[in-house]
PDB file of C-alpha atoms in Angstrom:
ATOM      1  CA  ALA A  31      -5.376  10.152  11.420  1.00  0.00           C
ATOM      2  CA  ASP A  32      -3.570  13.189  10.021  1.00  0.00           C
ATOM      3  CA  PHE A  33      -0.500  12.578   7.878  1.00  0.00           C
ATOM      4  CA  THR A  34       1.494  14.273   5.122  1.00  0.00           C
ATOM      5  CA  GLU A  35       1.413  12.745   1.669  1.00  0.00           C
ATOM      6  CA  PHE A  36       3.322  13.631  -1.494  1.00  0.00           C
ATOM      7  CA  TYR A  37       2.109  12.685  -4.940  1.00  0.00           C
ATOM      8  CA  ALA A  38       2.802  12.901  -8.645  1.00  0.00           C
ATOM      9  CA  LYS A  39       0.209  12.409 -11.365  1.00  0.00           C
ATOM     10  CA  GLY A  40       0.277  12.415 -15.112  1.00  0.00           C
ATOM     11  CA  THR A  41      -2.262  11.888 -17.876  1.00  0.00           C
ATOM     12  CA  TYR A  42      -2.045  11.510 -21.604  1.00  0.00           C
ATOM     13  CA  THR A  43      -5.003  12.008 -23.937  1.00  0.00           C
ATOM     14  CA  PHE A  44      -4.557   9.949 -27.089  1.00  0.00           C
ATOM     15  CA  ASN A  45      -7.601  11.429 -28.804  1.00  0.00           C
ATOM     16  CA  ASP A  46     -11.080  12.717 -27.937  1.00  0.00           C
ATOM     17  CA  MET A  47     -12.058   9.240 -26.724  1.00  0.00           C
ATOM     18  CA  PHE A  48      -9.108   7.706 -24.777  1.00  0.00           C
ATOM     19  CA  THR A  49      -7.209   9.078 -21.756  1.00  0.00           C
ATOM     20  CA  PHE A  50      -4.634   7.164 -19.699  1.00  0.00           C
ATOM     21  CA  GLY A  51      -2.854   8.188 -16.514  1.00  0.00           C
ATOM     22  CA  ALA A  52      -0.439   7.175 -13.784  1.00  0.00           C
ATOM     23  CA  ASN A  53      -0.281   8.164 -10.099  1.00  0.00           C
ATOM     24  CA  VAL A  54       2.205   7.719  -7.265  1.00  0.00           C
ATOM     25  CA  PHE A  55       1.465   8.702  -3.647  1.00  0.00           C
ATOM     26  CA  TYR A  56       3.938   8.472  -0.759  1.00  0.00           C
ATOM     27  CA  ALA A  57       3.547   8.988   2.993  1.00  0.00           C
ATOM     28  CA  SER A  58       6.361   8.385   5.480  1.00  0.00           C
ATOM     29  CA  ASN A  59       3.787   8.025   8.292  1.00  0.00           C
ATOM     30  CA  TRP A  60       0.748   6.426   6.605  1.00  0.00           C
ATOM     31  CA  LEU A  61      -2.463   7.092   8.565  1.00  0.00           C
ATOM     32  CA  ASN A  62      -0.248   8.156  11.479  1.00  0.00           C
ATOM     33  CA  THR A  63       0.816   4.537  12.144  1.00  0.00           C
ATOM     34  CA  GLY A  64       4.549   5.087  11.723  1.00  0.00           C
ATOM     35  CA  ALA A  65       4.549   2.825   8.645  1.00  0.00           C
ATOM     36  CA  SER A  66       5.578   4.159   5.274  1.00  0.00           C
ATOM     37  CA  GLY A  67       3.020   3.870   2.502  1.00  0.00           C
ATOM     38  CA  THR A  68       3.343   4.052  -1.265  1.00  0.00           C
ATOM     39  CA  TYR A  69       0.427   3.769  -3.674  1.00  0.00           C
ATOM     40  CA  ALA A  70       0.996   3.441  -7.426  1.00  0.00           C
ATOM     41  CA  SER A  71      -1.809   3.178  -9.958  1.00  0.00           C
ATOM     42  CA  GLY A  72      -2.807   3.432 -13.573  1.00  0.00           C
ATOM     43  CA  THR A  73      -6.042   4.967 -14.810  1.00  0.00           C
ATOM     44  CA  ALA A  74      -8.036   4.812 -18.028  1.00  0.00           C
ATOM     45  CA  LYS A  75     -11.069   6.681 -19.316  1.00  0.00           C
ATOM     46  CA  VAL A  76     -13.158   6.142 -22.431  1.00  0.00           C
ATOM     47  CA  THR A  77     -15.483   8.971 -23.453  1.00  0.00           C
ATOM     48  CA  LEU A  78     -18.785   7.751 -24.868  1.00  0.00           C
ATOM     49  CA  PRO A  79     -21.577   9.519 -26.762  1.00  0.00           C
ATOM     50  CA  TYR A  80     -24.301  11.508 -24.981  1.00  0.00           C
ATOM     51  CA  ASP A  81     -22.030  12.832 -22.191  1.00  0.00           C
ATOM     52  CA  PHE A  82     -21.224   9.392 -20.727  1.00  0.00           C
ATOM     53  CA  SER A  83     -17.805   7.944 -19.934  1.00  0.00           C
ATOM     54  CA  VAL A  84     -16.388   4.720 -18.505  1.00  0.00           C
ATOM     55  CA  SER A  85     -13.289   4.873 -16.307  1.00  0.00           C
ATOM     56  CA  GLY A  86     -11.238   2.744 -14.002  1.00  0.00           C
ATOM     57  CA  GLU A  87      -8.145   2.510 -11.860  1.00  0.00           C
ATOM     58  CA  LEU A  88      -5.845  -0.345 -10.899  1.00  0.00           C
ATOM     59  CA  GLY A  89      -3.313   0.257  -8.150  1.00  0.00           C
ATOM     60  CA  ARG A  90      -1.148  -1.336  -5.509  1.00  0.00           C
ATOM     61  CA  TYR A  91      -0.479  -0.250  -1.906  1.00  0.00           C
ATOM     62  CA  PHE A  92       3.023  -0.995  -0.598  1.00  0.00           C
ATOM     63  CA  LEU A  93       2.995  -0.588   3.179  1.00  0.00           C
ATOM     64  CA  GLY A  94       5.743  -0.741   5.792  1.00  0.00           C
ATOM     65  CA  THR A  95       5.971  -1.607   9.489  1.00  0.00           C
ATOM     66  CA  THR A  96       4.119   0.357  12.164  1.00  0.00           C
ATOM     67  CA  ASN A  97       5.778   2.037  15.137  1.00  0.00           C
ATOM     68  CA  ALA A  98       6.017   0.648  18.708  1.00  0.00           C
ATOM     69  CA  PHE A  99       2.569   1.981  19.649  1.00  0.00           C
ATOM     70  CA  TYR A 100       1.045  -0.445  17.117  1.00  0.00           C
ATOM     71  CA  GLY A 101       3.416  -3.300  17.988  1.00  0.00           C
ATOM     72  CA  PHE A 102       5.817  -3.048  15.031  1.00  0.00           C
ATOM     73  CA  ALA A 103       3.235  -4.796  12.834  1.00  0.00           C
ATOM     74  CA  LYS A 104       4.053  -5.338   9.153  1.00  0.00           C
ATOM     75  CA  LEU A 105       1.089  -3.971   7.234  1.00  0.00           C
ATOM     76  CA  PRO A 106       0.051  -6.099   4.235  1.00  0.00           C
ATOM     77  CA  ASP A 107       0.503  -4.860   0.677  1.00  0.00           C
ATOM     78  CA  TYR A 108      -2.651  -5.083  -1.399  1.00  0.00           C
ATOM     79  CA  THR A 109      -4.169  -4.344  -4.799  1.00  0.00           C
ATOM     80  CA  TYR A 110      -7.058  -1.920  -5.242  1.00  0.00           C
ATOM     81  CA  TRP A 111      -9.269  -1.294  -8.256  1.00  0.00           C
ATOM     82  CA  ASN A 112     -12.395   0.570  -9.269  1.00  0.00           C
ATOM     83  CA  MET A 113     -14.548   0.899 -12.372  1.00  0.00           C
ATOM     84  CA  GLY A 114     -17.400   3.275 -13.036  1.00  0.00           C
ATOM     85  CA  LEU A 115     -19.840   4.907 -15.388  1.00  0.00           C
ATOM     86  CA  THR A 116     -20.157   8.712 -15.347  1.00  0.00           C
ATOM     87  CA  TYR A 117     -22.787  11.012 -16.806  1.00  0.00           C
ATOM     88  CA  THR A 118     -21.887  14.698 -17.092  1.00  0.00           C
ATOM     89  CA  TYR A 119     -24.560  17.403 -17.187  1.00  0.00           C
ATOM     90  CA  LYS A 120     -23.190  20.932 -17.552  1.00  0.00           C
ATOM     91  CA  VAL A 121     -20.890  21.302 -14.486  1.00  0.00           C
ATOM     92  CA  LEU A 122     -22.213  18.242 -12.602  1.00  0.00           C
ATOM     93  CA  SER A 123     -20.971  14.672 -12.839  1.00  0.00           C
ATOM     94  CA  PHE A 124     -23.004  11.689 -11.660  1.00  0.00           C
ATOM     95  CA  ASP A 125     -20.765   8.691 -11.053  1.00  0.00           C
ATOM     96  CA  LEU A 126     -21.729   5.080 -10.347  1.00  0.00           C
ATOM     97  CA  ARG A 127     -18.610   3.181  -9.273  1.00  0.00           C
ATOM     98  CA  TYR A 128     -17.587  -0.229  -7.952  1.00  0.00           C
ATOM     99  CA  HIS A 129     -14.505  -0.492  -5.680  1.00  0.00           C
ATOM    100  CA  ASP A 130     -12.704  -3.647  -4.521  1.00  0.00           C
ATOM    101  CA  THR A 131      -9.392  -4.941  -3.162  1.00  0.00           C
ATOM    102  CA  ASN A 132      -7.688  -8.281  -2.682  1.00  0.00           C
ATOM    103  CA  LEU A 133      -7.180  -7.424   1.001  1.00  0.00           C
ATOM    104  CA  SER A 134      -8.609 -10.185   3.165  1.00  0.00           C
ATOM    105  CA  LYS A 135      -9.921  -9.864   6.695  1.00  0.00           C
TER     106      LYS A 135
END
């Protein structure tokens, strides 16, 4: 499922403890289905004592209509989020994270 994707990202660190960011990804042929796909999200990270941090992301996928091979199906838009706890030791990061969406079967 090769496809080309363009993106822009930005972050702003308010102080040593709080970092916020925004992301936008765009693919004109998302997962090689012929449908366009745009993903926009916001991120946040809180640095804690003892090399721990808590971070999360909340985003939305905006998807288009597939090509004839997939029956011109309108792909559903959906919200995605994750939240996790990270411990950093020297150059290694250990991350425990929960992911979810509102996409139904």
